[in-house]
PDB file of C-alpha atoms and ligand atoms in Angstrom:
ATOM      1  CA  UNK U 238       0.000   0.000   0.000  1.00 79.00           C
ATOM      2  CA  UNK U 239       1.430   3.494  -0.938  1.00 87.00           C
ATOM      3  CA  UNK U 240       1.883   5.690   1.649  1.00 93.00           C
ATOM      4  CA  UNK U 241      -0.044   9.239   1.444  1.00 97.00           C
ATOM      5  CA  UNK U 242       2.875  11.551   0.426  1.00 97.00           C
ATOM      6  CA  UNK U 243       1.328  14.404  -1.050  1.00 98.00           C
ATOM      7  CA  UNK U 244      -1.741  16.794  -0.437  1.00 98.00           C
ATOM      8  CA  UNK U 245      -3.642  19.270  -1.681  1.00 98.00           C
ATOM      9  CA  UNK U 246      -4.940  22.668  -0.969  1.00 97.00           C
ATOM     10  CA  UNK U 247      -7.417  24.654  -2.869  1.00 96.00           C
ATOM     11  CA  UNK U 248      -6.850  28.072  -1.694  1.00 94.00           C
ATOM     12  CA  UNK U 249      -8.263  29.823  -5.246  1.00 88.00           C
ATOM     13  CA  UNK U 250     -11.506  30.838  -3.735  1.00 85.00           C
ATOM     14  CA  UNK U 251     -12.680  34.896  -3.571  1.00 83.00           C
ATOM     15  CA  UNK U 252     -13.342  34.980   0.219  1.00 84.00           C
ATOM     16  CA  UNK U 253     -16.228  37.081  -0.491  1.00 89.00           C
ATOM     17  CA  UNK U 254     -17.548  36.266   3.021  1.00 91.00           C
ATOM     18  CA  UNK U 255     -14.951  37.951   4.655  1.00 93.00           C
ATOM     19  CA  UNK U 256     -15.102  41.214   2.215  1.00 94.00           C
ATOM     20  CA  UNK U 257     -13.890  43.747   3.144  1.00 95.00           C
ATOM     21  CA  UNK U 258     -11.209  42.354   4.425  1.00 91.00           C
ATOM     22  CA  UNK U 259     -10.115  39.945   1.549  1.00 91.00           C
ATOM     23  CA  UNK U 260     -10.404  42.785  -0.980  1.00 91.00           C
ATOM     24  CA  UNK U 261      -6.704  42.486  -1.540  1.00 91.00           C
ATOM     25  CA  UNK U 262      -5.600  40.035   0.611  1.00 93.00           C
ATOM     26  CA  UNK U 263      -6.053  35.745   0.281  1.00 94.00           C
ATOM     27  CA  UNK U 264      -8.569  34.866   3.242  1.00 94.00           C
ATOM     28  CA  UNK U 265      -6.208  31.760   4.021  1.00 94.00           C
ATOM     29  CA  UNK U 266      -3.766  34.909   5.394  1.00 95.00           C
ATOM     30  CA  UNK U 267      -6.353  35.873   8.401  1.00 96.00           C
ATOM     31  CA  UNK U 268      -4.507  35.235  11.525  1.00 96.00           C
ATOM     32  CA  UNK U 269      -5.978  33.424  14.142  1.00 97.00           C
ATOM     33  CA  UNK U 270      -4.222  35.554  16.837  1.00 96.00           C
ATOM     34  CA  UNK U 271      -0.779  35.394  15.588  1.00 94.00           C
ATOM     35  CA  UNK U 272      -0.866  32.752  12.793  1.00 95.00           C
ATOM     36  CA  UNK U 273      -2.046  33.176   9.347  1.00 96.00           C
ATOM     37  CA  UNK U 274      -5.107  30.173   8.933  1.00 96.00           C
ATOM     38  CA  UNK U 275      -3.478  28.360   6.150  1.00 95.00           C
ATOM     39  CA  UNK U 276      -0.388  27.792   8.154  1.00 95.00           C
ATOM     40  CA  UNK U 277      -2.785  25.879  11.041  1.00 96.00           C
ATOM     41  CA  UNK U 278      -3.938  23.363   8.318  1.00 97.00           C
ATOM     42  CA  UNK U 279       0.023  22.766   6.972  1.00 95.00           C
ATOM     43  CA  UNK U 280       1.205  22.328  10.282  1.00 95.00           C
ATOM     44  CA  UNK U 281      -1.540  19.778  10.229  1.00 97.00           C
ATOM     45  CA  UNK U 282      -0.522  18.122   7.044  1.00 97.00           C
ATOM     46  CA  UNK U 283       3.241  18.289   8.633  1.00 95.00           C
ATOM     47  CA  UNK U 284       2.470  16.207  11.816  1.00 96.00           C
ATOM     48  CA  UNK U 285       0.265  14.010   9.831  1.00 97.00           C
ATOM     49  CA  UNK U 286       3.604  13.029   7.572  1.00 96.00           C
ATOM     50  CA  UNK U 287       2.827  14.654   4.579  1.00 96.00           C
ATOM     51  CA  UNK U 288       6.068  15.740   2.699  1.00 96.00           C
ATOM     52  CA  UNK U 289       4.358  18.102  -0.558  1.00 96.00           C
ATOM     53  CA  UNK U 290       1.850  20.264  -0.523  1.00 96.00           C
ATOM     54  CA  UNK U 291       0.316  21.501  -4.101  1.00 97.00           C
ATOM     55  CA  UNK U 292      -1.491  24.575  -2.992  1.00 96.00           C
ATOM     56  CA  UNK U 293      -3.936  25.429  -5.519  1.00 96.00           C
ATOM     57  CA  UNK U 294      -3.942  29.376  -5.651  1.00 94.00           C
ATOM     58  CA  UNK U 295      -5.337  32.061  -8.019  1.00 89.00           C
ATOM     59  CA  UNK U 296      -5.237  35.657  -8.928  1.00 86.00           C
ATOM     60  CA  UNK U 297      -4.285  38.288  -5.822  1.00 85.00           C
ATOM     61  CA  UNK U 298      -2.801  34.881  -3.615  1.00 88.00           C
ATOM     62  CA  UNK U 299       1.246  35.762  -3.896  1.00 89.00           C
ATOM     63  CA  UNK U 300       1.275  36.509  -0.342  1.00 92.00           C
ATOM     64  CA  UNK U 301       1.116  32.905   0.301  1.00 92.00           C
ATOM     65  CA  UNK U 302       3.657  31.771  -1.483  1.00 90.00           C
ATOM     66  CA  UNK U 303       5.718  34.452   0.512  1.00 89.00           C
ATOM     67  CA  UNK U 304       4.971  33.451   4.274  1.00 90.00           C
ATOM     68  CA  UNK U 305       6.353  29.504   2.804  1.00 88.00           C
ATOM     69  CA  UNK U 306       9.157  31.199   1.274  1.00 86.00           C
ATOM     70  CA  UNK U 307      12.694  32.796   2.592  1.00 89.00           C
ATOM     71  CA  UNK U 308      12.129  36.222   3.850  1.00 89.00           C
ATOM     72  CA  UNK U 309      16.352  37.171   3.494  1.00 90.00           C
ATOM     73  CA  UNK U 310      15.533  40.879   4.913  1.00 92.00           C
ATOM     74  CA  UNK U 311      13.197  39.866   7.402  1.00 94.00           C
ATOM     75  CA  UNK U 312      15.496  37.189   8.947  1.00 92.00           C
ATOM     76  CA  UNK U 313      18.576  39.279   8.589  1.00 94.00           C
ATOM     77  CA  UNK U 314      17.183  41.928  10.745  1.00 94.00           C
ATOM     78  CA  UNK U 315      15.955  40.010  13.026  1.00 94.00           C
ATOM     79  CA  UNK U 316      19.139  38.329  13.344  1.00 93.00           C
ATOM     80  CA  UNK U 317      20.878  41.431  13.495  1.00 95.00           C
ATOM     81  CA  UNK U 318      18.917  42.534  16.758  1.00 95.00           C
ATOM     82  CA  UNK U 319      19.564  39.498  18.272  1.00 94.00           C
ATOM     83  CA  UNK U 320      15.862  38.867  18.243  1.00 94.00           C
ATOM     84  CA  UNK U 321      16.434  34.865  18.197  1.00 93.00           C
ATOM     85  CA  UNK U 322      13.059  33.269  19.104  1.00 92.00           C
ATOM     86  CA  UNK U 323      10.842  35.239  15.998  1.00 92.00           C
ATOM     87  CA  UNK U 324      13.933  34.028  13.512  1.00 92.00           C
ATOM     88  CA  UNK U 325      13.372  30.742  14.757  1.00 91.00           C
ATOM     89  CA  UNK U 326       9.876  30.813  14.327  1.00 89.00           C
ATOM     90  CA  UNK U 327       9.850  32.672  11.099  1.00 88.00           C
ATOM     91  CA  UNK U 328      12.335  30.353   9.524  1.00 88.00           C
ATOM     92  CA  UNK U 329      10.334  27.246  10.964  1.00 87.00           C
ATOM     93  CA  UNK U 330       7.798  28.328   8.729  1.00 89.00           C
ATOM     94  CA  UNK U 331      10.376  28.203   4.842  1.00 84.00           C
ATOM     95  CA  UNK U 332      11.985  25.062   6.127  1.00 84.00           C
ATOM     96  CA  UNK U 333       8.302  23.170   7.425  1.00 86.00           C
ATOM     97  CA  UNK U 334       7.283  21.272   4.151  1.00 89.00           C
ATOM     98  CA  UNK U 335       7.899  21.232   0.438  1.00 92.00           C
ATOM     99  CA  UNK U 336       5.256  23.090  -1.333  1.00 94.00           C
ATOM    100  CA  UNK U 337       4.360  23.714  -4.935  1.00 94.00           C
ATOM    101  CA  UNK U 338       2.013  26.126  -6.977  1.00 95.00           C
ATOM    102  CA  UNK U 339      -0.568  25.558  -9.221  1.00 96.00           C
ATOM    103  CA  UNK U 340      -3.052  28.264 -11.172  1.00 94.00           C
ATOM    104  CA  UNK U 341      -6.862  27.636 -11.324  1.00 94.00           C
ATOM    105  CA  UNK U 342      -7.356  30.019 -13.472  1.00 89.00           C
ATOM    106  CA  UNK U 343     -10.855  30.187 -13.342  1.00 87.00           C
ATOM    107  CA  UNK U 344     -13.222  29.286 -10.592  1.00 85.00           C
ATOM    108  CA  UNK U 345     -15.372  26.124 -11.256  1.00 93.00           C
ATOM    109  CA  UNK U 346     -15.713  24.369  -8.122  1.00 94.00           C
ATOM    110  CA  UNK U 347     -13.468  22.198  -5.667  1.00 96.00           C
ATOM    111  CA  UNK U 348     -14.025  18.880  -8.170  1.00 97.00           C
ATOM    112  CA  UNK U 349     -12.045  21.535 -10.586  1.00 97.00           C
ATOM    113  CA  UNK U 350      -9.205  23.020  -8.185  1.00 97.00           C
ATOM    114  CA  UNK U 351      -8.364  18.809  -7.435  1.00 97.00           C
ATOM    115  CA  UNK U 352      -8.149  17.910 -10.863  1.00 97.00           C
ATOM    116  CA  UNK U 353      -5.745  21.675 -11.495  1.00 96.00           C
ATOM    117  CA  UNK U 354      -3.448  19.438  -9.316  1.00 97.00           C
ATOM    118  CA  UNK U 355      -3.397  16.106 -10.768  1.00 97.00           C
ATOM    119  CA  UNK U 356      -0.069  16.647 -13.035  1.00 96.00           C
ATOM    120  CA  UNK U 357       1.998  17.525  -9.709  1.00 97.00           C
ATOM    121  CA  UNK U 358       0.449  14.252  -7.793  1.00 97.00           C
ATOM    122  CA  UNK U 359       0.336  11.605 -10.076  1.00 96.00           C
ATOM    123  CA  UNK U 360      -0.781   7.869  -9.792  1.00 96.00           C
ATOM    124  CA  UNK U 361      -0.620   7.777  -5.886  1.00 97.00           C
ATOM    125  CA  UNK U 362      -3.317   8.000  -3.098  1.00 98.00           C
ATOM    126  CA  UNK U 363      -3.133  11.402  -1.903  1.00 98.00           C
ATOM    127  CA  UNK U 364      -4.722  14.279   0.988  1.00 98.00           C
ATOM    128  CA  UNK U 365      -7.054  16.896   0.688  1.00 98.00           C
ATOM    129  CA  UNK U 366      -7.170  19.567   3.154  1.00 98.00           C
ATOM    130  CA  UNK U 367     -10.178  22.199   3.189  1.00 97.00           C
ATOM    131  CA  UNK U 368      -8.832  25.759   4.502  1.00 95.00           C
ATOM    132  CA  UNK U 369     -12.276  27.107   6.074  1.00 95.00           C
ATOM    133  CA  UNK U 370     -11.559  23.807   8.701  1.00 97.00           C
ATOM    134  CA  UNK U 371      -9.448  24.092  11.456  1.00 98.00           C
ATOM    135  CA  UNK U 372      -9.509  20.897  13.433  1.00 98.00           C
ATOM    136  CA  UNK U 373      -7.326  21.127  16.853  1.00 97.00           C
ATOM    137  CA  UNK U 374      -6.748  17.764  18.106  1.00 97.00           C
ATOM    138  CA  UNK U 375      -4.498  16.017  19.934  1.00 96.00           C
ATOM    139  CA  UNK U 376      -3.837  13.548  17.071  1.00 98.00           C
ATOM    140  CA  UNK U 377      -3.953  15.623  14.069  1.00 98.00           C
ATOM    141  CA  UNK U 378      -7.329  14.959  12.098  1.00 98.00           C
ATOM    142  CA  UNK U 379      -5.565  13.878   8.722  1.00 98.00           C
ATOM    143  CA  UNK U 380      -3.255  11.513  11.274  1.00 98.00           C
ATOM    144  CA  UNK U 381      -6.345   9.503  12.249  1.00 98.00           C
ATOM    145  CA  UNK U 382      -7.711   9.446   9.015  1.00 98.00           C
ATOM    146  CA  UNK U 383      -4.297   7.950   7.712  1.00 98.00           C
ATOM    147  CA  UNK U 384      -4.878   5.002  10.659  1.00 97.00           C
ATOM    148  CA  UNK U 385      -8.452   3.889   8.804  1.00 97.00           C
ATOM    149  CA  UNK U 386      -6.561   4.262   5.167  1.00 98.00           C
ATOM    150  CA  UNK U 387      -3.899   2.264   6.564  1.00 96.00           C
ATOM    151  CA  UNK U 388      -6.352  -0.301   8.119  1.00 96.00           C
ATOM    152  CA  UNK U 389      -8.904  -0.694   5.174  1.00 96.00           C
ATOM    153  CA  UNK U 390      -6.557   0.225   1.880  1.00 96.00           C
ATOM    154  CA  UNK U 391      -8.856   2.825   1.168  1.00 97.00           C
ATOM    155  CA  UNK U 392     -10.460   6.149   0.477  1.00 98.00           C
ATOM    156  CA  UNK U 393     -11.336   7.959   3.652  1.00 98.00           C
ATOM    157  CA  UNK U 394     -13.061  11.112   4.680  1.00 98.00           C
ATOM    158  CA  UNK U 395     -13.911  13.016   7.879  1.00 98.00           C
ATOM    159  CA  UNK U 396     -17.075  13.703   9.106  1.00 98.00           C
ATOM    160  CA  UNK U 397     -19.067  14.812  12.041  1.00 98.00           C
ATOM    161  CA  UNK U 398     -22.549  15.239  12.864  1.00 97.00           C
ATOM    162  CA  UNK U 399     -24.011  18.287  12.525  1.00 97.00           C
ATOM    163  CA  UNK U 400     -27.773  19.934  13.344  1.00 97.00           C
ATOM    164  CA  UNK U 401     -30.365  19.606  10.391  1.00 97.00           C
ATOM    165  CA  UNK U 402     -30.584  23.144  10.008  1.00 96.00           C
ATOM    166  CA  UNK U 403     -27.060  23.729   9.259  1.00 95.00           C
ATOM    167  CA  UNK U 404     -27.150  20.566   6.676  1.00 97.00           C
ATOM    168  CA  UNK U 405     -27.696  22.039   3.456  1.00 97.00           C
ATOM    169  CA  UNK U 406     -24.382  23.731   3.494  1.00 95.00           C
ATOM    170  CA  UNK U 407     -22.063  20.363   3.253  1.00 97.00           C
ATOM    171  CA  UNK U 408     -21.437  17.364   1.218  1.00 97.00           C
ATOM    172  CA  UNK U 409     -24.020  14.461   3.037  1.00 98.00           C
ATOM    173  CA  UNK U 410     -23.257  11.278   3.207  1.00 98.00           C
ATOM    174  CA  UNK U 411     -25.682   7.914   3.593  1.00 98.00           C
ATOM    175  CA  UNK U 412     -23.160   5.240   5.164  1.00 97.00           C
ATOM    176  CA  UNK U 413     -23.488   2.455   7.361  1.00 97.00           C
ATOM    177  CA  UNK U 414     -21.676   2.344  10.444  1.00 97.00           C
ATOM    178  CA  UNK U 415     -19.557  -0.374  11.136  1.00 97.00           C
ATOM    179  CA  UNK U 416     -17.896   0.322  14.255  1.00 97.00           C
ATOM    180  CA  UNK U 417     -18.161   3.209  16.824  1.00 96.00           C
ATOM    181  CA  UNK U 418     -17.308   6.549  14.587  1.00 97.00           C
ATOM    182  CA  UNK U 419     -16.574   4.588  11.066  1.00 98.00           C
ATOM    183  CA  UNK U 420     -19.209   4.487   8.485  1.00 98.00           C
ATOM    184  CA  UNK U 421     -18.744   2.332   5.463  1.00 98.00           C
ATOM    185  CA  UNK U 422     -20.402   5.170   2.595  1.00 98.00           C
ATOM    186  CA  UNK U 423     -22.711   4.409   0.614  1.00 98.00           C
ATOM    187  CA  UNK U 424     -23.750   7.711  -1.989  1.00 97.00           C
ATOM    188  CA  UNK U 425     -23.193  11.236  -1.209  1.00 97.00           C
ATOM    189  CA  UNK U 426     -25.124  14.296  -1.859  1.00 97.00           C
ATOM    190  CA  UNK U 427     -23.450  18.045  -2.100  1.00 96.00           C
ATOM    191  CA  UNK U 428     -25.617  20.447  -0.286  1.00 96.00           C
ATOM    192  CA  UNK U 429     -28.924  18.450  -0.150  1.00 97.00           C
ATOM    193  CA  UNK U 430     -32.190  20.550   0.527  1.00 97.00           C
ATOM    194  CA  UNK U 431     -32.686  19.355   4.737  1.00 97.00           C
ATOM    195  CA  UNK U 432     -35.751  16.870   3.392  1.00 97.00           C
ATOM    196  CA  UNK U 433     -33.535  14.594   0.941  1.00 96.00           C
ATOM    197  CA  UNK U 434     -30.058  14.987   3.439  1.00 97.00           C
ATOM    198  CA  UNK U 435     -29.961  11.375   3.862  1.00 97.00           C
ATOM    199  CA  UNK U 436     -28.394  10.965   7.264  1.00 97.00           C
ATOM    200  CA  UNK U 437     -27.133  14.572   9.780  1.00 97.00           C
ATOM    201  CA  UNK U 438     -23.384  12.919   8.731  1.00 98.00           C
ATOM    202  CA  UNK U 439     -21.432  16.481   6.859  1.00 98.00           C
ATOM    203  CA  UNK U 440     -18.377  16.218   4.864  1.00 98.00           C
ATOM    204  CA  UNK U 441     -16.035  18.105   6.676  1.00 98.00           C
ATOM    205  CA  UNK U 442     -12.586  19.603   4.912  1.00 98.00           C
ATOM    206  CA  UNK U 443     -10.114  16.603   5.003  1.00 98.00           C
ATOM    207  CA  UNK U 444     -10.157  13.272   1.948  1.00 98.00           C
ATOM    208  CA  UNK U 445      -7.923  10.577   1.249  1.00 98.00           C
ATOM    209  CA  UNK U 446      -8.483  10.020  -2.509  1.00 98.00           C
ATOM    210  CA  UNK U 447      -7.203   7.170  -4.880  1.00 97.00           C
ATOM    211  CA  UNK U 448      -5.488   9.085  -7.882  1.00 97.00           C
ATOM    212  CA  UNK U 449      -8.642   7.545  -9.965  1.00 97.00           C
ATOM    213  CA  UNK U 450     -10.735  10.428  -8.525  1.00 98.00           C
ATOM    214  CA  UNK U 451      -8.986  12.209 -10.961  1.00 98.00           C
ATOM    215  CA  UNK U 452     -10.739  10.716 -14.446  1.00 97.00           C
ATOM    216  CA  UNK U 453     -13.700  10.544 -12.793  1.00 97.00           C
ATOM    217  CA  UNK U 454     -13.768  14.673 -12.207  1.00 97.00           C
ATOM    218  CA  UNK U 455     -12.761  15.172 -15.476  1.00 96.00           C
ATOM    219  CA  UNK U 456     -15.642  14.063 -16.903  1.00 96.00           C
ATOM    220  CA  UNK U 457     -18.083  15.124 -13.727  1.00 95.00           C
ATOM    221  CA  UNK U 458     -20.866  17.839 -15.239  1.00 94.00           C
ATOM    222  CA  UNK U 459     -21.469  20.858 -13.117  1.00 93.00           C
ATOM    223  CA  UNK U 460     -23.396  20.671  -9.672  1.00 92.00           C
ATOM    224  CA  UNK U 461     -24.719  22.340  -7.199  1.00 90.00           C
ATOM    225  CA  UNK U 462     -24.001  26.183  -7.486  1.00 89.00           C
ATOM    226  CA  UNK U 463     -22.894  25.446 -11.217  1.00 92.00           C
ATOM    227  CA  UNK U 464     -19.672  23.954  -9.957  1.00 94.00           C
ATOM    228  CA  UNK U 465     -17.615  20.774 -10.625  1.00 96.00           C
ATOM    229  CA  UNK U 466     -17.987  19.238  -7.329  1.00 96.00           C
ATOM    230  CA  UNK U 467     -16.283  16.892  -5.240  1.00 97.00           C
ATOM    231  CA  UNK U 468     -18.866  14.742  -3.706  1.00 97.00           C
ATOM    232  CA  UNK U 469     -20.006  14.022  -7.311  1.00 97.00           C
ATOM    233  CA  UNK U 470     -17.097  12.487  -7.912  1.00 97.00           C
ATOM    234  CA  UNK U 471     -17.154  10.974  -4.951  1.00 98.00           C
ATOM    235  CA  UNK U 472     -20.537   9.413  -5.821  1.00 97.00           C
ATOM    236  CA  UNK U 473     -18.952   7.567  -8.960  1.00 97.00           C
ATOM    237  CA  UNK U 474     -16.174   6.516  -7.457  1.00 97.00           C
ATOM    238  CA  UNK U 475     -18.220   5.382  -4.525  1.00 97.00           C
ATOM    239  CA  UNK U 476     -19.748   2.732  -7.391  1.00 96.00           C
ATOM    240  CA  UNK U 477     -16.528   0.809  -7.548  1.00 96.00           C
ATOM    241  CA  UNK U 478     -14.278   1.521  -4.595  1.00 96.00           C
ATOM    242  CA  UNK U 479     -14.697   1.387  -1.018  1.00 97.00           C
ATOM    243  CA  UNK U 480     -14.957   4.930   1.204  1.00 98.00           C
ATOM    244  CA  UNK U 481     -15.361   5.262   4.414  1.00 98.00           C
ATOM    245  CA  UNK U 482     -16.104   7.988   6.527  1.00 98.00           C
ATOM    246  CA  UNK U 483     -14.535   8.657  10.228  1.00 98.00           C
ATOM    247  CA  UNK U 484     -16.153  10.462  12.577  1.00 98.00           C
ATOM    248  CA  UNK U 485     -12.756  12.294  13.878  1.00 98.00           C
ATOM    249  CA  UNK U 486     -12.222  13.344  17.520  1.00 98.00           C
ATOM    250  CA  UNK U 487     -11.212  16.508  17.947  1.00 97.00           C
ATOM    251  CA  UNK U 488     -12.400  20.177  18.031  1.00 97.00           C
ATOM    252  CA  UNK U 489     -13.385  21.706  14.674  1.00 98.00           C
ATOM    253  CA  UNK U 490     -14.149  25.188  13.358  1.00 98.00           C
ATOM    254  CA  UNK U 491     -15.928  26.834  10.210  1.00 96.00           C
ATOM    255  CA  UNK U 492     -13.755  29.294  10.092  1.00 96.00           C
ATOM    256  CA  UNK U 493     -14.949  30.267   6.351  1.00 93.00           C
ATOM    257  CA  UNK U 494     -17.840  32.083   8.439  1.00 93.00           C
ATOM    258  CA  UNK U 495     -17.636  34.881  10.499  1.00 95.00           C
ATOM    259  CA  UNK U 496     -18.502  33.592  13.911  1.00 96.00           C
ATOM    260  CA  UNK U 497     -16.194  30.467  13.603  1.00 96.00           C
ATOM    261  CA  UNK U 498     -13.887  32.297  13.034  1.00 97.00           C
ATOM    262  CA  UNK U 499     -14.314  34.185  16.003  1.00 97.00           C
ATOM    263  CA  UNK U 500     -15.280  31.236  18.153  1.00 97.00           C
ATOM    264  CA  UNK U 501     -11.298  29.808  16.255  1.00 98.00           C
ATOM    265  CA  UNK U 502     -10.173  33.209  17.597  1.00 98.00           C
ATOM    266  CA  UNK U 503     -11.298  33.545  21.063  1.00 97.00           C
ATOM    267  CA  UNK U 504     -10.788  29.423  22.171  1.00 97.00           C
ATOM    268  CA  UNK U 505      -7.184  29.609  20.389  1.00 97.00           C
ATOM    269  CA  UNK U 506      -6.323  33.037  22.450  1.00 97.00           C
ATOM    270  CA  UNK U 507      -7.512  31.538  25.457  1.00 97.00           C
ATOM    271  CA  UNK U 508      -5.384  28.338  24.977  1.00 96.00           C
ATOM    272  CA  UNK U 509      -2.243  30.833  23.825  1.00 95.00           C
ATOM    273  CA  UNK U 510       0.746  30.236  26.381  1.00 93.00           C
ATOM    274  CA  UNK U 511       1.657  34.056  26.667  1.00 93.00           C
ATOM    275  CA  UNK U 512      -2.075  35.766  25.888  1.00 96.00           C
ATOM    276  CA  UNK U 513      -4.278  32.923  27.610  1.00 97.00           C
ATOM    277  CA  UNK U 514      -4.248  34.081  31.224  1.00 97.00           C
ATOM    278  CA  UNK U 515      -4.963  37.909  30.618  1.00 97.00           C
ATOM    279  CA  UNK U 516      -7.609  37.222  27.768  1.00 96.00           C
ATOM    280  CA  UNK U 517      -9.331  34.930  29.792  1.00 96.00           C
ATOM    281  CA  UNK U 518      -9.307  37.703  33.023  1.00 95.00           C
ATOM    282  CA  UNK U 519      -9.730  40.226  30.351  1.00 96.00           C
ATOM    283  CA  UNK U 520     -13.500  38.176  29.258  1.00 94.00           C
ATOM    284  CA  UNK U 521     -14.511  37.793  32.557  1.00 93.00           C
ATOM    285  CA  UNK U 522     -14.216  41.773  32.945  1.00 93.00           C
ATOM    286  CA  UNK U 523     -16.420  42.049  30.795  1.00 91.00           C
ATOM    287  CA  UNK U 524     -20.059  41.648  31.984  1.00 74.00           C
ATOM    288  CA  UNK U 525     -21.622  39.766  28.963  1.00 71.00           C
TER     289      UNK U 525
HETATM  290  C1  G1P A1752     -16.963  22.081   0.611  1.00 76.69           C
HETATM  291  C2  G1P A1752     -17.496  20.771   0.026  1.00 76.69           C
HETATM  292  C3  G1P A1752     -18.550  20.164   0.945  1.00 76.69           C
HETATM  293  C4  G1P A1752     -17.972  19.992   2.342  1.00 76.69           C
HETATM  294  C5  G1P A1752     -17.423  21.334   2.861  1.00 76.69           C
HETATM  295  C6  G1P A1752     -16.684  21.129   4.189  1.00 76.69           C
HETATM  296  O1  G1P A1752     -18.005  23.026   0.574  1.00 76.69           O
HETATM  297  O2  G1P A1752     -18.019  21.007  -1.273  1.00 76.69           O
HETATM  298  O3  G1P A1752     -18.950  18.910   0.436  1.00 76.69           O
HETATM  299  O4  G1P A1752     -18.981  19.518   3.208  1.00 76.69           O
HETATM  300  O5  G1P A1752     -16.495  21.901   1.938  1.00 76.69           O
HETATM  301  O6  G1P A1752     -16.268  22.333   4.744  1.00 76.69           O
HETATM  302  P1  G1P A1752     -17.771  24.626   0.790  1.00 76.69           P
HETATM  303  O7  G1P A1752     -17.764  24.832   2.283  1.00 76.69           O
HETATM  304  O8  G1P A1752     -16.462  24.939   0.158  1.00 76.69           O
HETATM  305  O9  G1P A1752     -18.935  25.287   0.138  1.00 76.69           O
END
C-alpha cells in the first residue's frame, strides 16, 4: 500500500464572506491571533507526515507563497537585533514542508481546483485539506484518518454530525456504520435541501483520494451552485471503490464564516501560552 505523500490545498476561492477584508488580501492569510489560517492546516498536514503540498492558488494569492518562502531581509534583521526566538519561528515556517504552486485560473468548483493538481500528484493515493476547517486535536485529524486508510486500503473522509438546520451547506453522506465513529459510505449528496439529506453525517474539509478520482472529475458535469464538485465524484467513485467515513475526535471550526472564526479566535487566544491568562481575566471583565 502506498503511503499518502502528497496533499492538496485549494486556496483559489474569492473569500467574499470575509469582504472587506479579503479585498486584496487571500482569506487563508487571516490570523488566528498570531498565525495566518493556512499555516494551522500545513502544520496539520506536517504532523500528519505529509512531505508536498500543491497549494492550488489564483489571482491576488502571492502573499502565500511568501509566508512559505525565505524572507532574506526579514530574517537578517531580526538576526541582526539578536531577536532569536521570531527568527526561529519565522524560519520554521520556509523550512516546514515542500510546497508547490498551481493556477486555477478560473473558478469552477473544488471537483475543478483537485483535478488543477493532478499533473503535480500523479498515480498515488493522496490528501485533501479544506482551509475554512481548522480541526485542533491532539492527534492531528488527517493523522487519524491515515490510521483507517492504513487499516482498510482505502479512500477515507472526515465527518461529524451536525444539526439539520445547518445541513444544506455540506457534502451528506448515507453510510453504514460499522464500528463506533466509522461508516462504510454508501452515496453522497453536495448540499442536499434538509428533506432529501440522507443521514445529519457532513463532509467536513479533510479526503484521502485514490489518484482515480482524478478521471472521474474530469468528466463530472457541473453541480450544485454550477460547480464541478467533489462529492459528485465521490458518488462515482463510490460505485466501484470502497470509502469510508470517520467520525474524527477533535475540536473543529468553520472558520470560512464569520462567527467560527471568532469562536477559532477567542478558544485559540484563550489556549495561547503568553495571551491565555490575561484574555481569559480580560473576558470575565467584561459583563456579557
Ligand atoms: C466544501 C465541500 C462540501 C464539504 C465542505 C466542508 O463546501 O463542497 O462537500 O462539506 O467543503 O467544509 P464549501 O464549504 O467549500 O462550500
Amino acid at each position: 500500500m502506498k503511503k499518502i505523500r502528497k496533499a492538496v490545498f485549494p486556496a483559489a476561492g474569492l473569500g467574499t464572506r470575509f469582504l472587506p477584508a479579503t479585498k486584496s488580501q487571500p482569506k487563508e492569510m487571516l490570523p488566528l491571533v498570531d498565525k495566518p489560517m493556512i499555516q494551522y492546516v500545513i502544520e496539520e498536514a506536517k504532523n500528519s507526515g505529509i512531505e508536498h503540498i500543491v497549494i492550488v492558488t489564483g489571482r491576488g494569492k502571492s502573499s502565500i507563497e511568501d509566508h512559505f518562502d525565505i524572507s532574506f531581509e526579514l530574517e537578517h534583521n531580526l538576526e541582526s537585533k539578536g531577536k532569536l526566538d521570531l527568527l526561529q519561528k519565522v524560519r520554521s515556517i520556509s523550512d516546514m514542508i515542500t510546497v508547490s504552486y498551481v493556477r486555477q485560473k478560473e473558478p469552477l468548483g473544488l471537483g475543478h481546483a483537485i483535478l488543477v493538481a493532478k499533473d503535480i500528484i500523479g498515480n498515488e493515493p493522496f490528501a485533501v485539506f479544506l482551509g475554512d476547517d481548522i480541526v485542533d486535536s491532539s492527534v492531528p485529524c488527517m493523522k487519524q484518518m491515515m490510521m483507517i486508510y492504513e487499516e482498510k486500503e482505502a479512500s477515507v473522509l472526515a465527518l461529524q454530525k451536525v444539526p439539520m438546520s445547518m445541513i444544506s451547506s455540506y457534502g451528506v453522506v448515507k453510510a453504514e456504520q460499522i464500528s463506533p465513529g466509522l461508516h462504510r459510505i454508501e452515496d453522497l449528496v453536495e448540499k442536499p435541501p434538509i428533506e432529501e439529506a440522507p443521514t445529519d453525517l457532513a463532509i467536513i474539509g479533510r479526503y484521502i483520494l485514490g489518484p482515480e478520482i482524478f478521471s472521474i472529475l474530469e468528466s463530472t458535469p457541473k453541480g450544485s451552485g454550477g460547480e464541478i464538485q467533489l462529492t459528485d465524484g465521490l458518488r462515482e467513485y463510490v460505485k466501484t471503490r470502497p470509502i469510508y467515513g470517520l467520525e474524527f475526535e477533535g475540536r473543529r471550526y468553520d472558520t470560512g464564516s464569520k462567527i467560527g472564526y471568532l469562536e477559532a479566535t477567542v478558544e485559540f487566544a484563550l489556549k495561547d501560552q503568553e495571551l491565555g491568562e490575561q484574555f481569559r481575566s480580560y473576558l470575565k471583565r467584561l459583563k456579557l
